Amino acid sequence: MSQHSAHDDEIMGKAFDLRLMRRLIHFLKPYWKIFSVCVLLILVLTGIQTVLPYITKIAIDDFLTLPWAVVTLDHSPSAGEPIPLGDGRYLVRIGDISPDTRMKWESAGALSAKRYIFVTQGSPQETVVDRNQQVFTAVPGGFFASEDALRALPATDTITLRQGAVTGVIRLAILFAIALVVRFLFGVAQVYLLQLTGQKVMYDMRRQIFAHILRLPLSYFDRTPVGRLVTRVTNDVAAINEMFTSMLVNLFRDAFLIVAVMGIMFQMDWRVALVILALFPFIVLAAFEFRRRVRSAYREVRRQIARLNANLQESISGMRIIQLFVQEIKANKRFGKINVDKYRASMRQLITFAVFRPLMSFLSSFAVALVIWYGGRNVLQGSLSLGALTAFIQYVRMLFQPILELSQGYNVLQGAMAASERIFILLDEPEEDRGGTGKIENLHGKIEFRHVWFAYKGEDWVLKDVSFAATPGSRVAIVGPTGSGKTTIIRLLLRMYQIQKGEILLDGVPIEQLDLGFLRSRMAVVLQDVFLFSGDIMGNIRLWSQISEEEAVEAARFANAGFVESLPEGYKTEVKERGVTLSVGERQLLSFARAVAFKPQILVLDEATASIDSQTEDVIQRSLEKIMENRTSIVIAHRLSTIRNSDKIIVLHNGKVVEEGTHAELIAMHGLYAALHAMQFAEAGAD
Ligand SMILES: Nc1ncnc2c1ncn2[C@@H]1O[C@H](COP(=O)(O)OP(=O)(O)O)[C@@H](O)[C@H]1O
Ligand SMILES: [Mg+2]
């Protein structure tokens, strides 16, 4: 796990991982009903999409072309709904005659090259027929007109003559329009439902991840950068959403579309369909190769941009050093190299696009050309209808889009898999051990460290055999050089880390046996950096807890944080940008007020007064004296003047307790404390 967390932003794994997918599907479960409706809508939508070209085919074949021809035979043809015209001539429906038969008739000269339109007897067209006697011949059962004759007719007459076809075309147009409207409405519903599901899933994910982050041990945050956790909750969740809402659905739609279109194509004409199918592997290969190149080029560009930014940032913020140490030429060379790399990466990306985009469009047009060439031949031979050819051209174009999208989906899928892997690594991070369930009624506040050994890592002992005790209500100070382990002692007392050896006791009970919430709620910690949340001052004292406003005000007054009341908006004053509008001392007083409001038995101060100037220190010191009254307190102080009155001072050095006693005793010892004291005294004198 830890080996992951160091580099997990770079995880770029498989595009599909069943184990991850299963865990992801889990998030989708509560919304499976909406999702199913969505899938159903997609099926209908894709169905409509594939039907549209077929409608044009019907329009062309059944209504827009002239379906009848005259054959001269000595017997009635067995196909083509023959209508006898007399003199061995028959009117036949071209579409119903097999290509072989047609070829036979054509070569025998039995088939008239002219096409005819058939008009049913008794229809309103009779008047037209009468008016153009030389053009139309009445036949039993109806009339017919040749294509040439039709052309000679005025347009209005043609339309009247072809009333049946016009009605048919109008019907189809209405059907087409209805299909479009349905597609629009269903499309809106589908997008809405899909996005709804996606947003809900994202909401749940963010909630679950944040809830998990809240339960992680504090030690986790020591080794994890804030930015990374933020990315988990925002970007990574969004990447998964993209997969669910765009990629998976597209995959499904495209797969369905390809199957449906291929099905229709084979049904219309299997030979033309086969020709298109033969092109398929090339198109797919080209599309995937394109995506692969784009992906790697894109990644390289991103990497170079990051390098460029980092270099610029560093050079500019370090400009003073560069110039003062006369390193301009070297810095320029370094920048020049990175700049060239960035240029090359961008060019590679651009060339990839420059070549592949036209290539894909060439392939797509080539497929269309192939259909026109091969299909057109079949149309001329009569084995393929003109309508079917038009439909084929539309279908070929329809096939290309999904293939391009599928190859793009691969990227999305890979990104989402990597994101979910990172999210699951975070979610699998063990939660903080809540410890025992023990609680102590009437806590006195006795603290005892017994031979405590602790290391953050392995055997690097930060605390070595530390033992000390703080009796209830007493004031214990811990002093020592930076890095001697003072803060670590406090972390251990709050059980932010587990000790390796020894015992830490609270009123004689090992702290591991205590409920973590209980343990922490009995101690108030004030750190050097006061963290203020966004919101008002009142909120920052109460921290969303049960503490009433009256109690908070009381606590603030008790902690000498009366300055709040002189602010124009008092406790409702907005804390801006983590309290920049407040002075360090004021912020510190607020943190005391916060500590007091929580009424802890034990008060822990870690260098709380270190960064406060001497004027404010007085107010703070008086506030502290009050707060520490009747409480066990552990005070880590840099400035020894502030802890002189402690009941006990523990001197820590390299993780070991080296001296222990009151101020007077330690001074008399002439050891480390006396030396530190003498040093600070000298500094203070020099001021
Ligand atoms: N989270 C951590 N992980 C690893 N080492 C740490 C961590 N925190 C502190 N240390 C190390 O432990 C030692 C004691 O640190 P600390 O208790 O903060 O000292 P002090 O508060 O006395 O300045 C230091 O050497 C420090 O580098
Ligand atoms: Mg410290």
XYZ file of C-alpha atoms and ligand atoms in Angstrom:
715
model
C 0.000 0.000 0.000
C 2.642 2.494 0.994
C 4.642 1.614 -2.068
C 1.538 2.578 -4.052
C 0.775 5.804 -2.303
C 4.117 7.278 -3.277
C 3.490 7.016 -7.015
C -0.150 6.268 -7.349
C -0.784 9.282 -9.553
C 1.170 7.526 -12.247
C -0.778 4.307 -12.228
C -1.684 3.715 -15.835
C -2.860 0.180 -15.983
C -5.100 -1.987 -18.026
C -8.026 -0.520 -19.879
C -10.309 -3.060 -18.371
C -10.059 -4.731 -15.026
C -12.911 -6.997 -14.053
C -12.147 -6.746 -10.348
C -12.284 -2.955 -10.417
C -15.319 -3.018 -12.668
C -17.207 -5.181 -10.232
C -16.499 -2.780 -7.413
C -17.553 0.127 -9.594
C -20.805 -1.529 -10.596
C -21.559 -1.637 -6.912
C -21.966 2.129 -6.934
C -24.419 1.830 -9.803
C -26.631 -0.695 -8.033
C -28.955 1.714 -6.210
C -29.823 3.297 -9.546
C -30.172 0.187 -11.669
C -33.803 0.949 -12.494
C -33.080 4.376 -13.963
C -30.068 2.907 -15.674
C -32.102 0.102 -17.250
C -34.649 2.582 -18.581
C -31.717 4.466 -20.004
C -30.367 1.372 -21.718
C -33.814 0.636 -23.122
C -34.067 4.142 -24.511
C -30.675 3.734 -26.108
C -31.864 0.562 -27.807
C -34.922 2.336 -29.181
C -32.839 5.321 -30.277
C -30.315 3.165 -32.064
C -33.171 1.262 -33.657
C -34.667 4.483 -34.983
C -31.290 5.579 -36.257
C -30.837 2.401 -38.260
C -34.373 2.521 -39.623
C -34.101 6.023 -41.096
C -31.969 5.077 -44.139
C -34.300 2.152 -44.717
C -37.228 4.538 -44.978
C -35.411 6.418 -47.752
C -34.769 3.102 -49.455
C -38.482 2.319 -49.481
C -39.280 5.809 -50.695
C -36.900 5.496 -53.605
C -37.646 1.919 -54.592
C -41.387 1.863 -54.160
C -42.386 5.382 -55.066
C -39.669 7.461 -56.659
C -38.468 5.078 -59.342
C -40.740 3.793 -62.062
C -41.288 0.194 -61.254
C -42.954 -1.148 -64.401
C -41.518 -2.337 -67.691
C -42.933 -4.020 -70.797
C -41.784 -7.488 -71.880
C -42.715 -9.042 -75.154
C -43.064 -12.788 -74.691
C -45.156 -15.531 -76.237
C -46.227 -16.659 -72.806
C -47.180 -14.893 -69.607
C -44.105 -14.272 -67.383
C -44.144 -16.343 -64.197
C -42.974 -13.418 -62.029
C -43.454 -9.671 -61.820
C -47.253 -9.548 -61.507
C -47.718 -9.544 -65.265
C -50.541 -7.522 -66.750
C -51.345 -8.548 -70.339
C -51.318 -5.656 -72.792
C -52.163 -7.770 -75.819
C -49.871 -8.557 -78.797
C -47.781 -10.760 -76.485
C -46.787 -7.758 -74.417
C -46.900 -7.856 -70.652
C -46.488 -5.143 -68.077
C -44.245 -6.478 -65.243
C -43.007 -5.173 -61.919
C -39.219 -4.911 -62.356
C -38.398 -5.318 -58.685
C -40.066 -8.722 -58.551
C -38.085 -10.254 -61.368
C -34.855 -12.058 -60.591
C -31.697 -10.527 -62.111
C -31.082 -13.699 -64.128
C -34.477 -13.569 -65.751
C -33.986 -9.911 -66.496
C -30.660 -10.488 -68.147
C -32.135 -13.259 -70.215
C -35.001 -11.000 -71.374
C -32.669 -8.106 -72.047
C -30.281 -10.138 -74.189
C -33.251 -11.628 -76.042
C -34.570 -8.141 -76.682
C -37.843 -9.045 -74.974
C -37.542 -6.336 -72.350
C -38.219 -2.747 -73.226
C -35.454 -0.461 -72.023
C -38.125 2.032 -71.178
C -39.781 1.992 -67.779
C -43.447 2.630 -67.311
C -45.748 3.917 -64.684
C -48.904 2.060 -64.040
C -52.133 3.881 -63.371
C -55.140 2.115 -61.960
C -58.303 2.355 -63.944
C -61.037 4.532 -62.529
C -58.571 6.679 -60.751
C -58.692 10.472 -61.185
C -55.744 10.235 -63.554
C -58.062 9.178 -66.365
C -58.560 12.801 -67.362
C -54.816 13.175 -67.747
C -54.769 10.106 -69.853
C -57.530 11.481 -72.060
C -55.796 14.749 -72.564
C -52.567 13.100 -73.718
C -54.012 10.435 -75.965
C -50.803 9.778 -77.851
C -48.858 9.179 -74.690
C -51.050 6.803 -72.765
C -52.424 3.537 -73.757
C -55.374 2.155 -71.979
C -54.913 -1.434 -70.877
C -57.230 -3.834 -69.143
C -56.971 -2.978 -65.476
C -55.293 0.373 -65.932
C -53.039 2.665 -67.921
C -49.336 2.947 -68.293
C -46.968 5.602 -69.477
C -43.336 5.386 -70.493
C -40.585 7.280 -68.756
C -39.941 9.388 -71.860
C -43.590 10.194 -72.250
C -43.734 11.202 -68.609
C -40.880 13.637 -69.082
C -42.774 15.286 -71.867
C -45.673 15.948 -69.542
C -46.089 19.210 -67.629
C -44.944 18.824 -63.965
C -48.465 19.255 -62.605
C -49.724 16.440 -64.754
C -46.897 14.184 -63.623
C -47.802 14.803 -60.022
C -51.458 14.133 -60.662
C -50.534 11.036 -62.591
C -48.321 9.803 -59.809
C -50.785 10.608 -57.067
C -50.333 7.192 -55.472
C -46.581 7.588 -55.270
C -46.913 11.115 -53.905
C -49.202 9.883 -51.151
C -46.750 7.110 -50.384
C -43.830 9.485 -50.188
C -45.790 11.860 -47.973
C -46.680 8.980 -45.693
C -43.050 7.979 -45.465
C -42.034 11.580 -44.835
C -44.521 11.762 -41.977
C -43.172 8.500 -40.618
C -39.659 9.911 -40.952
C -40.651 13.078 -39.114
C -42.338 11.098 -36.353
C -39.203 9.000 -36.005
C -37.159 12.192 -35.696
C -39.462 13.647 -33.061
C -39.423 10.396 -31.092
C -35.661 10.306 -31.420
C -35.450 13.852 -30.106
C -37.737 13.217 -27.125
C -36.183 9.879 -26.241
C -32.750 11.377 -26.740
C -33.475 14.138 -24.245
C -34.891 11.636 -21.763
C -31.947 9.318 -22.235
C -29.329 12.033 -21.706
C -31.188 13.344 -18.688
C -31.547 9.939 -17.058
C -27.972 9.009 -17.790
C -26.566 12.222 -16.378
C -28.875 11.895 -13.408
C -27.457 8.464 -12.686
C -23.923 9.712 -13.214
C -24.350 12.657 -10.884
C -25.956 10.493 -8.224
C -23.167 7.960 -8.428
C -20.581 10.744 -8.176
C -22.409 12.200 -5.196
C -22.354 8.847 -3.439
C -18.717 8.272 -4.278
C -17.596 11.641 -2.993
C -19.585 11.126 0.158
C -18.129 7.692 0.756
C -14.576 8.789 0.045
C -14.822 11.818 2.298
C -16.400 9.783 5.084
C -13.513 7.378 4.736
C -10.938 10.163 4.766
C -12.495 11.419 8.006
C -11.855 8.051 9.617
C -8.260 7.675 8.483
C -5.560 7.807 11.128
C -3.761 11.117 11.421
C -0.532 9.385 10.519
C -1.968 8.859 7.027
C -2.112 12.598 6.478
C 1.536 12.949 7.463
C 2.572 10.898 4.472
C -0.084 11.942 1.947
C -0.060 15.321 0.224
C -3.310 17.248 0.498
C -3.511 17.739 -3.263
C -3.564 14.034 -3.888
C -6.544 13.457 -1.632
C -8.350 16.375 -3.210
C -7.768 14.814 -6.629
C -9.271 11.537 -5.437
C -12.525 13.196 -4.458
C -12.811 15.464 -7.497
C -10.916 14.482 -10.665
C -10.841 10.754 -10.164
C -14.536 10.610 -9.410
C -15.181 12.688 -12.516
C -13.101 10.299 -14.628
C -15.260 7.409 -13.498
C -18.380 9.399 -14.237
C -17.128 10.037 -17.726
C -16.676 6.343 -18.223
C -20.174 5.543 -17.010
C -21.975 8.297 -18.835
C -20.112 8.617 -22.092
C -17.904 5.658 -22.655
C -19.885 2.670 -21.423
C -23.081 3.921 -22.952
C -21.384 4.713 -26.238
C -19.785 1.312 -26.209
C -23.163 -0.266 -25.779
C -24.833 1.950 -28.364
C -22.036 1.540 -30.874
C -21.875 -2.209 -30.503
C -25.624 -2.405 -30.987
C -25.474 -0.020 -33.925
C -22.740 -1.993 -35.657
C -24.628 -5.247 -35.240
C -27.931 -3.736 -36.375
C -26.431 -1.993 -39.399
C -24.525 -5.096 -40.448
C -27.715 -7.105 -40.078
C -29.697 -4.755 -42.303
C -26.866 -4.617 -44.834
C -26.697 -8.386 -45.130
C -30.446 -8.541 -45.464
C -30.429 -5.941 -48.249
C -27.552 -7.404 -50.193
C -25.037 -9.806 -48.728
C -22.423 -9.243 -51.460
C -22.188 -5.506 -50.932
C -22.249 -6.111 -47.180
C -19.305 -8.506 -47.522
C -17.303 -5.926 -49.464
C -17.842 -3.419 -46.653
C -17.048 -6.016 -44.038
C -13.729 -6.699 -45.771
C -12.764 -3.070 -45.188
C -13.548 -3.331 -41.496
C -10.216 -4.634 -40.155
C -8.310 -1.811 -41.864
C -10.581 0.829 -40.455
C -10.454 -0.623 -36.957
C -6.682 -0.987 -37.080
C -6.210 2.544 -38.337
C -8.550 3.946 -35.715
C -6.829 2.176 -32.857
C -3.355 2.986 -34.117
C -4.418 6.611 -34.361
C -5.708 6.630 -30.812
C -2.594 4.930 -29.535
C -0.360 7.536 -31.134
C -2.524 10.426 -30.039
C -2.521 9.080 -26.505
C 1.217 8.694 -26.224
C 1.835 12.038 -27.922
C -0.646 13.719 -25.613
C 0.974 12.207 -22.543
C 4.394 13.329 -23.668
C 3.136 16.868 -24.252
C 1.628 16.950 -20.794
C 4.870 15.723 -19.286
C 6.871 18.373 -21.092
C 4.455 21.110 -20.063
C 4.821 20.021 -16.447
C 8.602 20.093 -16.785
C 8.509 23.488 -18.400
C 6.249 24.889 -15.701
C 8.334 23.448 -12.895
C 11.522 24.794 -14.382
C 10.052 28.242 -14.949
C 8.561 28.410 -11.513
C 11.804 27.410 -9.878
C 13.969 29.665 -12.019
C 11.777 32.691 -11.498
C 11.374 32.262 -7.768
C 15.103 31.573 -7.531
C 15.999 34.434 -9.878
C 17.775 36.320 -7.120
C 20.126 33.402 -6.492
C 20.648 32.786 -10.226
C 21.583 36.393 -10.824
C 23.660 36.871 -7.703
C 25.626 33.705 -8.428
C 25.886 34.619 -12.128
C 24.235 31.416 -13.333
C 22.148 32.991 -16.105
C 23.836 31.110 -18.941
C 23.457 27.738 -17.273
C 19.865 28.466 -16.380
C 19.205 29.503 -19.942
C 20.738 26.315 -21.305
C 18.666 24.214 -18.972
C 15.532 26.047 -20.012
C 16.502 25.821 -23.674
C 16.717 22.059 -23.518
C 13.343 21.693 -21.877
C 11.876 24.173 -24.315
C 13.111 22.136 -27.282
C 11.684 18.953 -25.785
C 8.324 20.635 -25.387
C 8.444 21.872 -28.976
C 9.257 18.398 -30.296
C 6.513 16.778 -28.278
C 3.943 19.274 -29.536
C 5.054 18.820 -33.130
C 4.733 15.062 -32.802
C 1.217 15.492 -31.554
C 0.318 17.883 -34.350
C 1.752 15.620 -37.038
C -0.170 12.682 -35.674
C -3.343 14.670 -36.064
C -2.295 16.046 -39.426
C -1.827 12.555 -40.830
C -4.534 10.527 -39.177
C -7.534 12.813 -39.406
C -7.337 12.990 -43.229
C -6.469 9.294 -43.312
C -9.615 8.390 -41.460
C -11.717 10.600 -43.663
C -10.001 9.075 -46.711
C -10.823 5.581 -45.515
C -14.403 6.547 -44.862
C -14.762 8.099 -48.315
C -12.994 5.120 -49.837
C -15.562 2.814 -48.329
C -18.330 4.966 -49.768
C -16.611 4.934 -53.171
C -16.354 1.182 -52.994
C -20.045 0.914 -52.296
C -20.872 3.213 -55.185
C -18.591 1.291 -57.535
C -19.659 -2.209 -56.587
C -23.237 -1.360 -55.638
C -23.669 0.855 -58.697
C -22.674 -2.020 -60.935
C -25.260 -4.184 -59.266
C -27.863 -1.484 -59.675
C -27.133 -1.314 -63.388
C -27.346 -5.080 -63.588
C -30.610 -4.849 -61.758
C -29.558 -7.002 -58.838
C -29.582 -4.075 -56.418
C -32.222 -1.426 -56.181
C -31.312 2.225 -56.308
C -32.904 2.733 -52.902
C -30.771 -0.017 -51.395
C -27.641 1.643 -52.800
C -28.588 4.973 -51.227
C -29.246 3.210 -47.938
C -25.894 1.433 -48.166
C -24.053 4.726 -48.551
C -25.721 6.082 -45.445
C -25.037 2.895 -43.518
C -21.347 2.929 -44.382
C -21.020 6.415 -42.951
C -22.955 5.267 -39.922
C -20.479 2.461 -39.346
C -17.463 4.746 -39.224
C -18.519 6.938 -36.336
C -18.829 4.121 -33.789
C -15.448 2.709 -34.734
C -13.782 6.055 -34.127
C -15.682 6.446 -30.890
C -14.796 2.968 -29.713
C -11.122 3.672 -30.121
C -11.562 6.895 -28.196
C -13.497 5.078 -25.509
C -10.391 3.064 -24.867
C -8.663 6.155 -23.472
C -11.583 7.031 -21.280
C -11.772 3.479 -20.028
C -8.097 3.389 -19.213
C -8.300 6.718 -17.407
C -11.314 5.591 -15.430
C -9.683 2.306 -14.498
C -6.628 4.116 -13.217
C -8.826 6.577 -11.326
C -10.878 3.840 -9.748
C -7.761 1.932 -8.831
C -6.508 5.022 -7.003
C -9.868 5.542 -5.324
C -10.020 1.951 -4.182
C -6.490 2.110 -2.839
C -7.656 5.049 -0.752
C -10.871 3.313 0.277
C -8.886 0.215 1.240
C -6.588 2.253 3.430
C -7.282 0.872 6.915
C -9.365 3.140 9.086
C -8.081 4.378 12.393
C -8.141 1.747 15.082
C -10.748 3.106 17.464
C -9.131 1.142 20.294
C -11.036 -0.120 23.334
C -14.402 1.043 24.499
C -13.304 2.079 27.979
C -14.421 5.345 29.528
C -13.390 6.822 32.823
C -16.050 8.430 34.983
C -14.788 11.280 37.097
C -11.540 11.647 35.241
C -8.853 13.132 37.462
C -6.386 13.761 34.705
C -3.339 11.818 35.831
C -0.961 11.165 32.964
C 1.870 8.710 33.036
C 4.446 7.651 30.455
C 6.202 4.423 31.414
C 9.325 3.417 29.503
C 7.835 4.525 26.215
C 9.728 3.650 23.048
C 8.506 4.960 19.746
C 9.692 5.157 16.162
C 7.835 6.541 13.135
C 9.641 4.042 10.983
C 11.359 0.768 11.839
C 14.001 1.139 14.501
C 14.599 4.883 14.186
C 13.726 5.548 17.770
C 12.351 9.027 18.216
C 11.497 8.416 21.864
C 13.736 6.202 23.929
C 12.574 4.888 27.245
C 10.625 8.031 28.112
C 9.045 8.006 31.548
C 7.346 10.833 33.397
C 4.138 11.521 35.248
C 1.782 14.461 35.601
C -0.359 14.396 38.706
C -3.984 15.608 38.393
C -4.182 19.369 38.083
C -0.442 19.830 37.816
C 1.441 21.765 35.215
C 4.180 19.893 33.406
C 6.468 21.543 30.902
C 8.501 19.783 28.251
C 11.521 21.566 26.864
C 14.316 20.538 24.583
C 15.968 21.350 21.289
C 14.072 21.117 18.017
C 13.657 17.524 16.930
C 14.095 16.127 20.405
C 10.632 14.536 20.290
C 8.383 16.960 22.185
C 5.599 17.043 19.627
C 5.848 13.296 19.265
C 5.025 12.890 22.965
C 1.804 14.820 22.439
C 0.890 12.824 19.357
C 1.312 9.633 21.326
C -0.786 10.953 24.193
C -3.579 11.668 21.708
C -2.989 8.225 20.211
C -2.253 9.506 16.767
C 0.389 6.801 16.586
C 0.839 3.454 18.273
C 3.808 3.109 20.618
C 6.126 0.155 20.180
C 7.143 -0.439 23.789
C 6.052 0.760 27.190
C 2.762 2.198 28.407
C 0.886 5.454 28.429
C -1.663 5.652 31.217
C -4.522 8.019 31.877
C -5.699 7.776 35.488
C -3.875 4.444 35.553
C -5.678 3.018 32.504
C -3.614 2.231 29.361
C -4.892 4.607 26.704
C -5.345 1.821 24.139
C -8.155 0.488 26.291
C -9.992 3.779 26.119
C -12.475 4.807 23.499
C -10.658 7.087 21.093
C -13.442 9.641 21.053
C -13.513 9.700 24.840
C -9.743 10.067 25.089
C -9.537 12.943 22.650
C -12.598 14.731 23.957
C -11.009 14.974 27.394
C -7.961 16.755 26.051
C -7.777 20.093 24.376
C -4.819 20.744 22.149
C -3.557 24.165 21.224
C -0.913 24.290 18.541
C 1.350 27.028 17.348
C -0.468 27.339 14.041
C -4.056 28.075 14.798
C -6.277 26.599 12.154
C -9.401 28.608 11.507
C -12.143 27.234 9.290
C -14.187 29.328 6.924
C -17.279 30.672 8.664
C -17.705 33.091 11.547
C -15.817 33.349 14.803
C -18.619 31.704 16.713
C -18.433 28.678 14.466
C -14.716 28.466 14.982
C -15.091 28.332 18.740
C -17.932 25.817 18.692
C -16.629 23.733 15.772
C -20.118 22.474 14.826
C -20.487 20.890 18.294
C -23.241 20.917 20.897
C -21.664 23.862 22.668
C -24.231 26.631 23.025
C -23.538 30.189 21.925
C -23.687 31.361 25.529
C -21.061 28.822 26.526
C -18.882 29.879 23.634
C -19.118 33.536 24.617
C -18.361 32.626 28.206
C -15.336 30.617 27.095
C -14.088 33.489 24.951
C -14.387 35.923 27.848
C -12.674 33.475 30.145
C -9.817 33.069 27.679
C -9.383 36.867 27.518
C -10.590 36.834 23.933
C -12.770 39.824 24.673
C -11.440 41.581 21.578
C -14.096 39.745 19.575
C -16.817 41.826 21.201
C -15.229 45.035 20.009
C -15.295 43.858 16.379
C -18.121 45.505 14.390
C -19.884 42.203 13.846
C -18.731 40.571 17.074
C -18.959 36.795 17.048
C -20.568 36.856 13.632
C -17.394 38.278 12.098
C -16.487 36.267 9.039
C -13.107 34.543 9.239
C -11.489 35.300 5.906
C -8.752 33.179 4.345
C -7.975 31.279 7.482
C -7.945 34.347 9.656
C -5.542 36.721 7.886
C -7.587 39.635 9.173
C -6.838 38.617 12.749
C -3.489 39.077 14.439
C -1.458 36.054 15.526
C -2.244 36.816 19.157
C -5.961 37.138 18.451
C -5.976 33.856 16.628
C -4.175 32.243 19.523
C -6.727 33.628 21.969
C -9.490 32.184 19.795
C -7.825 28.803 19.950
C -7.732 29.102 23.735
C -11.410 29.990 23.731
C -12.039 26.936 21.592
C -10.083 24.782 24.058
C -11.934 26.216 27.053
C -15.343 25.831 25.417
C -14.768 22.109 25.124
C -14.160 21.912 28.901
C -11.320 19.443 28.803
C -9.725 17.890 31.869
C -6.363 18.029 30.228
C -4.822 20.891 28.317
C -1.991 20.371 25.875
C -0.043 23.272 24.423
C 2.561 22.728 21.734
C 4.636 25.886 21.386
C 1.388 27.781 21.457
C 3.029 31.030 22.424
C 6.132 30.765 20.288
C 5.221 33.262 17.609
C 3.591 35.885 19.769
C 5.206 39.221 20.461
C 5.932 40.299 24.028
C 3.039 42.795 24.254
C 0.415 40.225 23.406
C 2.221 37.585 25.362
C 1.134 39.238 28.567
C -2.563 38.925 27.707
C -2.017 35.389 26.506
C -0.043 34.403 29.556
C -2.782 35.684 31.857
C -5.357 33.869 29.787
C -3.322 30.698 30.019
C -2.876 30.926 33.764
C -6.647 31.011 34.110
C -7.206 28.149 31.710
C -4.637 25.893 33.320
C -6.185 26.375 36.737
C -7.584 23.025 38.001
C -6.498 21.189 34.892
C -3.652 18.871 34.171
C -1.609 20.645 31.571
C 1.307 19.697 29.430
C 3.074 22.672 27.978
C 5.741 22.555 25.361
C 7.452 25.887 25.255
C 10.272 27.308 23.359
C 10.470 30.414 25.490
C 11.511 29.210 28.926
C 10.169 32.343 30.646
C 6.644 31.097 30.030
C 7.063 27.830 31.899
C 9.093 28.934 34.859
C 6.180 28.393 37.263
C 5.522 24.824 36.120
C 5.248 22.157 38.773
C 7.655 20.052 36.834
C 9.923 20.619 33.855
C 11.059 17.704 31.731
C 14.111 18.230 29.581
C 14.188 16.118 26.454
C 17.240 15.527 24.314
C 17.413 13.169 21.353
C 14.287 11.397 22.495
C 15.510 10.826 26.036
C 14.500 12.487 29.272
C 17.790 13.957 30.443
C 16.669 16.183 33.310
C 13.550 16.570 35.376
C 12.591 18.965 38.181
C 11.366 22.455 38.986
C 12.913 25.523 37.477
C 15.030 26.163 40.558
C 16.174 22.564 40.785
C 17.168 22.438 37.140
C 19.046 25.720 37.289
C 20.932 24.371 40.260
C 21.806 21.260 38.264
C 23.843 23.288 35.762
C 22.833 20.877 32.985
C 21.138 21.290 29.621
C 18.223 23.328 31.012
C 20.537 25.739 32.785
C 22.501 26.147 29.547
C 19.327 26.758 27.458
C 18.110 29.221 30.046
C 21.387 31.110 30.130
C 21.350 31.318 26.336
C 17.799 32.711 26.145
C 18.522 35.095 28.991
C 21.494 36.446 27.075
C 19.374 36.829 23.913
C 16.663 38.644 25.812
C 19.275 40.929 27.286
C 20.747 41.662 23.895
C 17.325 42.760 22.496
N 5.524 11.995 10.769
C 6.822 11.750 10.962
N 7.412 10.745 10.325
C 8.714 10.472 10.501
N 9.506 11.153 11.318
C 8.983 12.167 12.016
C 7.610 12.526 11.859
N 7.364 13.574 12.679
C 8.516 13.859 13.299
N 9.491 13.028 12.914
C 10.868 13.000 13.405
O 10.834 12.715 14.789
C 11.777 13.509 15.471
C 11.086 14.270 16.605
O 10.196 15.198 16.044
P 9.270 16.124 16.937
O 8.594 15.286 17.941
O 8.414 16.902 16.026
O 10.329 17.075 17.636
P 10.106 18.452 18.380
O 8.656 18.673 18.528
O 10.796 18.237 19.666
O 10.794 19.479 17.579
C 12.426 14.413 14.456
O 13.677 13.854 14.125
C 11.503 14.379 13.286
O 12.227 14.480 12.106
Mg 7.512 20.213 17.818
